[in-house]
Coordinates of C-alpha atoms and ligand atoms in Angstrom, one line a residue:
X1 CA 72.6 52.4 -8.7
X2 CA 71.2 54.4 -6.1
X3 CA 73.6 57.7 -6.4
X4 CA 71.8 60.6 -4.7
X5 CA 69.3 61.4 -1.8
X6 CA 66.7 61.8 -4.8
X7 CA 67.2 58.5 -6.2
X8 CA 66.6 56.8 -2.8
X9 CA 63.7 59.1 -1.6
X10 CA 62.3 60.8 -4.9
X11 CA 60.6 57.5 -5.8
X12 CA 57.2 58.1 -4.1
X13 CA 58.2 56.1 -1.1
X14 CA 55.6 55.3 1.3
X15 CA 56.6 53.4 4.6
X16 CA 55.5 49.5 5.1
X17 CA 52.9 49.3 8.5
X18 CA 56.3 47.0 9.6
X19 CA 58.3 50.5 9.1
X20 CA 55.7 52.8 10.6
X21 CA 55.7 50.1 13.9
X22 CA 59.4 50.2 14.2
X23 CA 59.2 53.7 13.9
X24 CA 56.8 53.8 16.8
X25 CA 58.6 50.9 18.7
X26 CA 62.0 53.1 18.5
X27 CA 60.2 56.5 19.2
X28 CA 58.3 55.0 22.4
X29 CA 61.7 53.4 23.7
X30 CA 64.0 56.6 23.2
X31 CA 61.2 58.8 24.6
X32 CA 60.9 56.4 27.5
X33 CA 64.5 56.4 28.2
X34 CA 64.9 60.1 27.6
X35 CA 61.7 60.4 30.1
X36 CA 63.3 58.2 32.7
X37 CA 66.5 60.4 32.5
X38 CA 64.5 63.7 32.5
X39 CA 63.0 62.2 36.5
X40 CA 66.5 61.0 37.2
X41 CA 67.6 65.2 36.6
X42 CA 64.6 66.2 38.1
X43 CA 65.3 64.5 41.7
X44 CA 68.6 65.7 41.2
X45 CA 67.8 69.5 40.6
X46 CA 65.2 68.8 43.2
X47 CA 67.8 67.3 46.0
X48 CA 70.2 69.8 44.7
X49 CA 68.3 72.7 45.9
X50 CA 66.9 71.2 49.3
X51 CA 70.3 71.1 50.2
X52 CA 71.7 74.8 48.9
X53 CA 68.5 75.9 51.3
X54 CA 69.0 73.9 53.9
X55 CA 72.9 75.0 54.0
X56 CA 72.1 78.7 53.4
X57 CA 69.5 78.4 56.0
X58 CA 72.6 76.9 58.4
X59 CA 74.6 79.6 57.9
X60 CA 72.6 82.8 58.3
X61 CA 71.8 80.9 61.9
X62 CA 75.0 80.1 62.6
X63 CA 75.8 83.5 61.6
X64 CA 73.3 84.8 63.8
X65 CA 74.4 83.5 66.7
X66 CA 78.3 83.8 66.0
X67 CA 77.5 87.2 65.9
X68 CA 75.6 87.1 69.1
X69 CA 78.4 85.3 70.9
X70 CA 81.2 87.8 69.2
X71 CA 79.3 91.0 70.6
X72 CA 78.5 89.4 73.6
X73 CA 82.4 88.7 74.8
X74 CA 83.2 92.3 73.9
X75 CA 80.5 93.9 75.7
X76 CA 79.0 91.6 78.6
X77 CA 82.7 91.2 80.1
X78 CA 83.4 91.6 84.0
X79 CA 79.2 92.2 84.7
X80 CA 78.8 88.7 86.1
X81 CA 79.3 88.5 89.7
X82 CA 77.9 91.7 90.9
X83 CA 74.3 92.4 91.9
X84 CA 71.3 93.3 89.7
X85 CA 70.9 96.5 91.0
X86 CA 74.9 97.5 90.3
X87 CA 74.6 96.1 86.5
X88 CA 71.3 96.8 85.5
X89 CA 71.7 99.7 83.7
X90 CA 74.9 98.7 82.2
X91 CA 73.7 95.2 81.2
X92 CA 70.4 97.0 79.7
X93 CA 72.5 99.6 78.1
X94 CA 75.2 97.1 76.5
X95 CA 72.2 94.3 75.6
X96 CA 71.0 96.8 73.0
X97 CA 74.5 97.0 70.8
X98 CA 74.0 93.4 70.2
X99 CA 71.8 92.4 67.3
X100 CA 69.1 89.8 67.5
X101 CA 68.5 89.8 71.5
X102 CA 65.2 90.2 72.9
X103 CA 67.3 90.0 76.3
X104 CA 70.0 89.2 77.6
X105 CA 70.9 87.9 81.4
X106 CA 73.5 87.4 84.2
X107 CA 73.6 83.7 85.1
X108 CA 75.7 82.8 88.6
X109 CA 74.9 79.5 90.4
X110 CA 73.1 78.0 87.5
X111 CA 70.6 80.9 88.2
X112 CA 69.5 83.6 86.0
X113 CA 69.1 86.6 88.2
X114 CA 69.3 89.8 86.2
X115 CA 67.5 90.7 82.6
X116 CA 68.5 93.5 80.6
X117 CA 64.7 94.1 80.6
X118 CA 63.0 92.7 83.5
X119 CA 65.7 93.9 86.0
X120 CA 66.5 91.3 89.0
X121 CA 65.0 87.9 88.2
X122 CA 65.1 84.3 89.1
X123 CA 65.1 81.8 86.7
X124 CA 67.1 78.6 87.0
X125 CA 69.3 77.4 84.1
X126 CA 67.1 73.9 83.9
X127 CA 63.9 76.1 82.9
X128 CA 65.6 76.6 79.6
X129 CA 67.9 73.5 78.8
X130 CA 65.8 70.8 81.4
X131 CA 68.0 69.3 84.1
X132 CA 69.4 67.2 81.9
X133 CA 69.8 69.8 79.2
X134 CA 67.8 67.3 77.0
X135 CA 66.0 70.3 75.8
X136 CA 69.0 71.9 74.4
X137 CA 72.7 70.9 72.6
X138 CA 75.6 71.5 74.1
X139 CA 78.5 73.0 72.1
X140 CA 82.2 73.3 72.0
X141 CA 83.7 75.5 75.6
X142 CA 80.5 74.8 77.6
X143 CA 78.0 76.3 75.6
X144 CA 74.4 75.6 75.9
X145 CA 72.0 76.2 72.8
X146 CA 68.1 75.5 73.4
X147 CA 64.6 76.4 70.9
X148 CA 61.8 77.2 73.5
X149 CA 58.4 78.4 72.6
X150 CA 58.3 80.7 75.0
X151 CA 60.0 82.6 78.0
X152 CA 59.0 82.2 81.7
X153 CA 57.8 86.0 80.9
X154 CA 56.1 85.9 77.6
X155 CA 53.5 83.0 76.4
X156 CA 54.3 82.4 72.4
X157 CA 57.4 83.6 72.2
X158 CA 59.9 81.3 70.4
X159 CA 63.3 82.0 71.3
X160 CA 66.5 80.5 70.8
X161 CA 68.6 80.9 73.9
X162 CA 72.4 81.0 73.9
X163 CA 74.5 80.8 77.5
X164 CA 77.8 81.5 77.0
X165 CA 79.8 80.5 80.4
X166 CA 82.6 83.0 81.7
X167 CA 84.6 80.1 82.2
X168 CA 84.2 76.8 80.1
X169 CA 85.1 74.8 82.9
X170 CA 82.6 76.4 85.0
X171 CA 78.7 75.7 83.6
X172 CA 76.9 77.5 86.5
X173 CA 78.3 81.1 85.5
X174 CA 78.2 83.3 81.9
X175 CA 75.6 85.5 80.2
X176 CA 72.2 83.8 78.7
X177 CA 71.5 85.2 75.3
X178 CA 67.5 85.2 74.1
X179 CA 68.0 85.2 70.8
X180 CA 64.4 87.1 69.0
X181 CA 62.7 83.7 67.5
X182 CA 61.4 86.1 64.6
X183 CA 65.0 86.5 63.1
X184 CA 65.2 83.0 63.2
X185 CA 61.5 82.3 61.3
X186 CA 63.4 84.9 58.8
X187 CA 66.1 83.1 58.2
X188 CA 63.9 80.0 57.9
X189 CA 61.0 81.8 55.7
X190 CA 63.9 82.6 53.2
X191 CA 64.2 79.4 51.7
X192 CA 60.4 79.2 50.6
X193 CA 61.3 81.8 48.0
X194 CA 63.7 79.3 46.5
X195 CA 61.4 76.1 46.1
X196 CA 61.3 74.9 49.5
X197 CA 58.0 74.1 50.8
X198 CA 59.1 73.1 54.6
X199 CA 62.2 75.0 56.4
X200 CA 62.2 74.0 59.9
X201 CA 65.5 74.6 62.7
X202 CA 65.8 71.6 65.1
X203 CA 67.8 72.3 68.1
X204 CA 67.9 69.6 70.7
X205 CA 64.1 68.0 71.1
X206 CA 62.4 71.4 69.9
X207 CA 61.4 72.4 66.1
X208 CA 60.4 75.9 64.6
X209 CA 59.1 76.3 61.0
X210 CA 59.1 78.9 58.3
X211 CA 55.9 80.0 59.4
X212 CA 56.7 80.6 62.9
X213 CA 55.1 77.4 64.5
X214 CA 57.0 76.0 67.3
X215 CA 57.2 72.8 67.7
X216 CA 58.2 70.6 70.9
X217 CA 59.7 67.8 69.4
X218 CA 61.9 66.9 66.4
X219 CA 61.4 67.9 62.9
X220 CA 58.2 66.4 61.5
X221 CA 57.8 65.5 57.3
X222 CA 55.4 68.1 56.2
X223 CA 52.9 67.5 53.2
X224 CA 56.2 66.9 51.1
X225 CA 56.3 64.6 48.2
X226 CA 57.3 61.4 49.2
X227 CA 61.1 61.2 48.7
X228 CA 62.2 64.5 48.7
X229 CA 63.5 66.5 51.8
X230 CA 67.4 66.9 53.6
X231 CA 68.9 68.0 56.4
X232 CA 72.0 69.9 57.0
X233 CA 74.0 71.0 60.2
X234 CA 76.4 73.3 61.5
X235 CA 79.7 72.7 62.2
X236 CA 80.0 75.3 65.0
X237 CA 76.5 75.1 66.7
X238 CA 74.8 72.1 67.7
X239 CA 72.0 72.8 65.0
X240 CA 69.6 71.3 62.0
X241 CA 67.7 72.6 59.3
X242 CA 65.6 70.8 57.5
X243 CA 64.4 71.8 53.6
X244 CA 61.3 69.9 51.9
X245 CA 61.0 71.2 48.2
X246 CA 57.0 72.5 47.6
X247 CA 55.1 70.3 45.9
X248 CA 54.4 73.2 43.2
X249 CA 58.7 73.5 42.8
X250 CA 58.4 69.8 42.2
X251 CA 55.8 69.4 39.7
X252 CA 57.5 72.8 37.7
X253 CA 60.5 71.1 38.0
X254 CA 59.6 68.0 36.5
X255 CA 57.3 69.5 33.9
X256 CA 60.3 71.5 32.9
X257 CA 62.9 68.5 32.6
X258 CA 60.3 66.2 31.6
X259 CA 59.5 67.9 28.6
X260 CA 62.7 69.1 28.1
X261 CA 63.7 65.2 28.1
X262 CA 61.2 64.3 26.1
X263 CA 61.7 66.0 23.7
X264 CA 65.1 65.1 23.3
X265 CA 64.1 61.5 23.4
X266 CA 61.8 61.9 20.8
X267 CA 64.0 64.0 18.5
X268 CA 67.0 61.1 19.2
X269 CA 64.0 58.4 18.1
X270 CA 63.0 59.9 14.9
X271 CA 67.1 61.0 14.0
X272 CA 67.6 56.7 14.5
X273 CA 64.9 56.1 12.2
X274 CA 65.7 58.7 9.6
X275 CA 69.0 57.3 9.7
X276 CA 67.9 53.6 9.5
X277 CA 65.7 54.7 6.7
X278 CA 68.4 56.3 5.0
X279 CA 70.9 52.9 5.6
X280 CA 67.7 50.8 4.5
X281 CA 66.5 52.6 1.7
X282 CA 68.1 51.5 -0.9
X283 CA 67.8 47.8 -0.1
X284 CA 64.1 48.7 0.1
X285 CA 64.1 50.3 -3.4
X286 CA 66.3 48.0 -4.8
X287 CA 63.4 44.7 -3.7
X288 CA 60.4 47.0 -4.7
X289 CA 62.3 47.6 -8.6
X290 CA 63.3 44.1 -8.6
X291 CA 59.3 43.1 -7.7
X292 CA 58.3 45.7 -10.7
X293 CA 60.9 44.5 -12.9
X294 CA 59.3 41.0 -12.7
X295 CA 56.3 42.2 -13.6
X296 CA 57.2 44.5 -16.3
X297 CA 58.8 41.6 -18.0
X298 CA 62.5 43.7 -17.7
X299 CA 64.4 40.2 -16.7
X300 CA 65.0 37.4 -18.8
X301 CA 67.3 35.0 -19.4
X302 CA 70.4 34.0 -21.3
X303 CA 72.5 30.8 -21.2
X304 CA 76.6 29.8 -21.1
X305 CA 77.2 26.7 -22.3
X306 CA 79.4 24.2 -20.2
X307 CA 81.7 21.6 -22.7
X308 CA 83.3 18.7 -22.0
X309 CA 86.9 19.8 -21.6
X310 CA 88.2 16.1 -23.5
X311 CA 86.2 16.7 -26.6
X312 CA 85.0 20.1 -26.1
X313 CA 81.5 19.6 -27.2
X314 CA 78.5 21.0 -25.4
X315 CA 77.5 18.8 -22.4
X316 CA 74.9 21.5 -20.5
X317 CA 74.5 25.1 -19.9
X318 CA 73.6 27.8 -17.0
X319 CA 71.1 29.8 -16.9
X320 CA 71.9 33.2 -15.9
X321 CA 69.7 35.5 -15.0
X322 CA 69.5 39.5 -16.6
X323 CA 67.9 42.3 -16.0
X324 CA 67.4 45.5 -18.3
X325 CA 65.9 48.5 -16.5
X326 CA 64.5 51.0 -18.7
X327 CA 66.0 53.7 -16.7
X328 CA 69.2 52.4 -15.6
X329 CA 70.2 49.7 -18.1
X330 CA 71.9 45.8 -17.7
X331 CA 72.3 45.5 -14.3
X332 CA 74.6 42.4 -13.9
X333 CA 73.2 40.1 -10.8
X334 CA 76.0 40.3 -9.0
X335 CA 74.9 43.7 -7.7
X336 CA 71.9 42.7 -6.6
X337 CA 71.4 38.6 -6.4
X338 CA 72.7 38.5 -3.1
X339 CA 70.4 41.2 -1.5
X340 CA 67.3 39.4 -3.3
X341 CA 68.5 35.4 -2.1
X342 CA 68.5 36.8 1.9
X343 CA 64.6 37.8 1.1
X344 CA 61.5 35.6 -0.1
X345 CA 61.4 37.5 -3.4
X346 CA 64.0 35.3 -4.7
X347 CA 61.5 32.4 -4.6
X348 CA 60.1 34.6 -7.3
X349 CA 63.0 35.1 -9.3
X350 CA 63.9 31.4 -9.3
X351 CA 60.6 30.3 -10.3
X352 CA 61.1 32.6 -13.0
X353 CA 63.9 31.5 -14.7
X354 CA 63.1 27.6 -14.0
X355 CA 60.1 28.3 -15.7
X356 CA 61.3 30.3 -18.6
X357 CA 64.1 27.1 -19.1
X358 CA 61.8 24.7 -19.5
X359 CA 59.5 27.0 -22.0
X360 CA 63.2 27.5 -23.8
X361 CA 63.6 23.9 -23.9
X362 CA 60.2 23.1 -25.3
X363 CA 60.7 25.7 -27.9
X364 CA 64.3 24.8 -29.1
X365 CA 64.4 21.8 -28.5
X366 CA 68.5 21.5 -28.3
X367 CA 70.2 18.2 -28.8
X368 CA 70.3 15.6 -26.1
X369 CA 71.6 14.5 -23.6
X370 CA 72.1 18.1 -22.1
X371 CA 71.9 19.2 -18.7
X372 CA 70.7 22.7 -18.0
X373 CA 72.0 24.3 -14.6
X374 CA 69.9 26.6 -12.5
X375 CA 71.5 28.8 -9.5
X376 CA 69.3 27.9 -6.6
X377 CA 70.0 29.3 -3.1
X378 CA 69.2 27.3 0.2
X379 CA 66.2 29.7 1.2
X380 CA 64.5 28.6 -1.9
X381 CA 65.3 24.9 -1.3
X382 CA 63.3 25.7 2.3
X383 CA 60.6 27.1 0.7
X384 CA 57.2 25.2 0.9
X385 CA 56.3 23.9 -2.8
X386 CA 59.8 24.5 -4.2
X387 CA 60.4 20.8 -5.1
X388 CA 57.2 20.5 -5.9
X389 CA 57.2 22.8 -8.6
X390 CA 61.1 21.8 -9.2
X391 CA 59.7 18.0 -9.9
X392 CA 56.6 19.6 -12.2
X393 CA 59.3 21.1 -14.2
X394 CA 61.9 18.4 -14.6
X395 CA 58.7 16.2 -15.4
X396 CA 58.2 18.6 -18.5
X397 CA 61.9 18.7 -20.0
X398 CA 62.5 16.1 -22.9
X399 CA 64.5 12.9 -23.0
X400 CA 68.0 13.7 -21.6
X401 CA 67.4 17.0 -20.5
X402 CA 67.8 17.3 -16.6
X403 CA 67.8 20.1 -14.8
X404 CA 70.8 21.1 -12.4
X405 CA 70.2 23.3 -9.3
X406 CA 73.4 25.0 -8.6
X407 CA 73.5 25.4 -4.5
X408 CA 76.1 27.6 -2.8
X409 CA 75.5 28.6 1.3
X410 CA 76.8 26.7 4.1
X411 CA 73.9 27.7 5.7
X412 CA 73.1 24.1 4.4
X413 CA 74.7 22.9 7.0
X414 CA 72.9 24.2 9.7
X415 CA 69.9 22.3 9.2
X416 CA 71.7 19.5 7.7
X417 CA 68.8 16.7 8.4
X418 CA 66.0 18.4 6.4
X419 CA 68.2 20.0 3.8
X420 CA 69.5 16.1 2.9
X421 CA 65.5 14.8 2.9
X422 CA 65.1 17.6 0.2
X423 CA 68.0 16.4 -2.1
X424 CA 67.2 13.2 -2.1
X425 CA 63.7 14.0 -2.9
X426 CA 64.9 15.9 -5.3
X427 CA 67.0 13.6 -6.9
X428 CA 64.7 10.8 -6.8
X429 CA 62.7 13.1 -9.3
X430 CA 65.8 13.7 -12.3
X431 CA 67.1 16.6 -10.7
X432 CA 70.5 16.7 -10.5
X433 CA 72.8 19.3 -7.8
X434 CA 75.5 21.2 -7.9
X435 CA 78.3 22.9 -5.5
X436 CA 78.6 26.6 -6.5
X437 CA 81.8 28.3 -6.3
X438 CA 83.4 25.9 -4.4
X439 CA 86.7 26.8 -2.4
X440 CA 85.0 30.5 -1.7
X441 CA 83.1 31.3 1.8
X442 CA 80.1 30.3 0.8
X443 CA 80.8 26.2 -0.5
X444 CA 83.6 24.6 1.5
X445 CA 84.8 21.6 2.0
X446 CA 82.4 20.1 4.6
X447 CA 79.6 20.7 1.8
X448 CA 80.4 18.3 -0.4
X449 CA 81.3 15.3 2.3
X450 CA 77.9 15.7 3.8
X451 CA 75.7 16.5 0.8
X452 CA 75.2 14.0 -2.2
X453 CA 76.1 16.6 -5.0
X454 CA 76.6 15.4 -8.5
X455 CA 79.0 18.6 -9.6
X456 CA 81.5 20.7 -8.5
X457 CA 81.9 23.8 -9.6
X458 CA 85.2 25.2 -9.3
X459 CA 85.4 29.2 -8.6
X460 CA 87.1 30.8 -11.3
X461 CA 89.4 32.4 -8.6
X462 CA 91.3 28.7 -8.8
X463 CA 91.4 28.7 -12.4
X464 CA 92.6 32.0 -13.1
X465 CA 96.6 31.3 -13.1
X466 CA 98.7 28.4 -14.5
X467 CA 101.5 28.6 -12.7
X468 CA 102.8 25.3 -10.4
X469 CA 100.8 26.2 -7.2
X470 CA 97.8 27.0 -9.0
X471 CA 98.2 23.6 -10.6
X472 CA 98.8 21.7 -7.5
X473 CA 95.8 23.5 -5.8
X474 CA 93.5 22.6 -8.5
X475 CA 94.7 19.1 -9.0
X476 CA 93.9 18.4 -5.2
X477 CA 90.7 19.5 -5.1
X478 CA 90.0 17.5 -8.7
X479 CA 91.3 14.3 -6.8
X480 CA 89.1 15.0 -3.6
X481 CA 85.9 15.9 -5.8
X482 CA 86.4 12.6 -8.0
X483 CA 87.1 10.7 -4.7
X484 CA 83.2 11.7 -3.9
X485 CA 82.2 10.7 -7.1
X486 CA 81.5 14.3 -8.5
X487 CA 81.8 15.6 -12.0
X488 CA 83.9 18.7 -11.7
X489 CA 83.3 21.6 -13.8
X490 CA 85.7 24.6 -13.5
X491 CA 84.2 28.1 -14.1
X492 CA 85.7 31.6 -15.5
X493 CA 88.1 29.8 -18.7
X494 CA 89.4 32.1 -21.2
X495 CA 92.3 31.2 -22.3
X496 CA 93.9 28.3 -23.8
X497 CA 96.4 28.0 -21.5
X498 CA 93.6 27.5 -18.8
X499 CA 92.1 25.1 -20.8
X500 CA 95.5 22.9 -21.5
X501 CA 96.0 23.3 -17.7
X502 CA 92.5 21.3 -17.0
X503 CA 93.1 18.8 -19.8
X504 CA 96.5 18.0 -18.1
X505 CA 94.9 17.4 -14.4
X506 CA 91.7 15.6 -15.5
X507 CA 89.1 18.4 -15.1
X508 CA 86.1 17.2 -16.6
X509 CA 84.4 19.9 -17.9
X510 CA 84.6 24.0 -18.2
X511 CA 82.7 27.3 -18.7
X512 CA 84.0 30.6 -19.6
X513 CA 84.1 33.1 -22.7
X514 CA 87.3 31.0 -24.3
X515 CA 84.0 28.4 -25.7
X516 CA 81.4 31.0 -25.4
X517 CA 79.6 33.8 -23.6
X518 CA 76.5 34.1 -22.5
X519 CA 73.8 34.4 -24.7
X520 CA 70.4 34.4 -25.9
X521 CA 68.2 31.3 -25.9
X522 CA 68.1 30.7 -29.7
X523 CA 71.9 31.5 -29.7
X524 CA 72.6 28.9 -27.2
X525 CA 70.1 26.2 -27.9
X526 CA 68.3 27.2 -31.3
X527 CA 69.6 25.0 -34.5
X528 CA 72.9 25.3 -35.1
X529 CA 73.2 27.1 -31.3
X530 CA 77.2 27.7 -32.0
X531 CA 76.7 29.6 -35.1
X532 CA 74.5 31.9 -33.6
X533 CA 76.4 32.1 -30.4
X534 CA 79.6 34.6 -31.8
X535 CA 77.2 37.3 -32.6
X536 CA 74.8 37.1 -30.0
X537 CA 76.9 36.9 -27.2
X538 CA 76.6 39.7 -24.6
X539 CA 79.7 41.9 -23.8
X540 CA 81.7 40.8 -20.4
X541 CA 79.5 41.5 -17.5
X542 CA 81.1 42.2 -14.1
X543 CA 81.2 39.1 -11.6
X544 CA 81.0 39.3 -8.4
Ligands
C2E1 P1 77.6 31.8 -10.9 O1 76.6 30.7 -10.6 O2 79.0 31.3 -10.4 O3 77.8 32.2 -12.5 C1 79.0 32.4 -13.0 C2 79.2 33.8 -13.2 O4 80.5 33.9 -14.4 C3 78.4 34.7 -14.6 O5 78.1 35.7 -14.5 C4 78.7 34.5 -16.0 O6 78.5 35.3 -16.6 C5 80.2 34.5 -15.1 N1 81.4 33.8 -16.6 C6 81.4 32.9 -17.0 N2 82.4 32.9 -17.8 C7 83.2 33.8 -17.4 C8 84.5 34.1 -17.6 O7 85.3 33.3 -18.6 N3 85.2 35.1 -17.4 C9 84.6 35.7 -16.4 N4 85.5 37.0 -16.0 N5 83.2 35.6 -16.1 C10 82.4 34.6 -16.7 P2 76.6 36.9 -14.0 O8 75.9 36.4 -14.8 O9 77.4 37.8 -13.9 O10 76.5 36.1 -12.4 C11 76.8 36.2 -11.3 C12 76.4 35.6 -10.3 O11 75.3 35.8 -10.0 C13 76.1 33.8 -10.9 O12 77.7 33.3 -10.6 C14 75.3 33.2 -9.8 O13 75.9 33.1 -8.5 C15 74.4 34.9 -9.7 N6 73.1 33.9 -10.6 C16 73.3 35.0 -12.0 N7 71.8 34.0 -12.5 C17 71.2 33.7 -11.3 C18 69.9 33.3 -11.2 O14 69.1 33.2 -11.6 N8 69.6 33.1 -9.9 C19 70.4 33.1 -8.5 N9 70.0 32.8 -7.3 N10 71.4 33.8 -9.2 C20 72.1 34.0 -10.2
MG2 MG1 76.2 29.3 -10.9
MG3 MG1 79.7 30.0 -9.7

């Protein structure tokens, strides 16, 4: 019925408040989920950046110390052990070839005794490294490293001190290198350009920061956002570099990913909802069209006789809904009734059919006794006021006319107690009950065992064939129905062969094109109904 996009959206559709609320909810959920994902990505990006900066700086400082060590080994060989007067000039000259150094000194008996810048000195190694070397770290090969804020000869001069023993087993002789702290600070400050707020080098128990501040203690957390910060160590020297993201970088990163993911979430929400609306639109529009159809008198009721199999005399009729749409023409109930039955709108449909039935009976006064069947889904039975309405309509029926409610649906079994009470009240009001489409997924054995039905309508799929199998199946259904004292009506009878089979098995009543197609009230209920029937009968409609 809705063939194109234009059919779906071109009908001047305006979303209901419920749809808008749903829309809002889905967008909120998907946007929040995306923002959460954005926050996770932000953390990840920042942590990665901190790791990259810390390990970059570690590489730079390790390289710096490595250069000093390698050059030192090459240049300083053979100086230790000789007096300062003998080696002073050579020491000064050779030190000038080694990058990053402020000074170098020869060490014997654990005392630095000759400096490249000051000549003869006397500074024990413990001044730099502490008695138990708690200030510095010990590296492989007997090397010692320390970070000091001043030297015996200069205040406020952060220095990275490296002692290289001549013999790894004798830590009292060797060369002491004093690496200029400014180079270290330069390396640390480099990380700032990449989003680090604090970068610090810690050696033993002393730290130096990217702004040149020296601290006699381990790295202290700077004014960083909580949860951030990372450390990296060198595999070659006992040094640790800490990097903590700058709050500005953190804010910019979370803004960037927050916006990016927020937009993705919002788009995803909108997309989901658009898909939902496209999928749900035909149903919504269908219900809207039915509602309008009822208002604009597009619906009407036709009747199909139900005959006694033995006499072929009419014993009842089934009222069937018809919809003539001004644009789409005749629409068979099979294409919309299931959708309508799942909504409260079915109450209006059933009310319309029942009222029309009573009006038609009052108007045409058909020969009695007669049963007039109306299709009613269980949702209707549960609706408040339905029973009273049905009873009032039954009361308006002439003597001999009984309203029969044809019910499908296994959901009846869900609230058995309530349904049973409703059944009892309806039957006391003179209304009869019928299981429709017996044998299909909606109406089964459990239903007829549990509820006091009067009629059982066998679905047309069981009456189509006339072979032995079909006969056996039909016979067992009939036997079982009779056991429960139900009157059996066979649906969809189109041929004499089918009729003969029903007669042979003992089916009570039948309904089908063989006897009469559904036709107008006048044709079926009016005087000489059977005579009019042929000319008024509708062409076959699809049964779904
Ligand atoms: P149903 O209650 O089982 O109605 C019998 C269907 O079989 C009707 O289709 C009828 O036209 C069709 N039929 C009758 N004899 C023959 C035959 O010999 N051969 C074939 N092939 N079909 C035959 P219809 O009118 O299209 O209705 C289809 C279904 O729609 C109904 O099945 C019923 O479940 C539902 N329906 C119809 N009117 C109403 C209504 O007023 N309210 C509700 N809730 N459902 C209705
Ligand atoms: Mg029916
Ligand atoms: Mg049926």
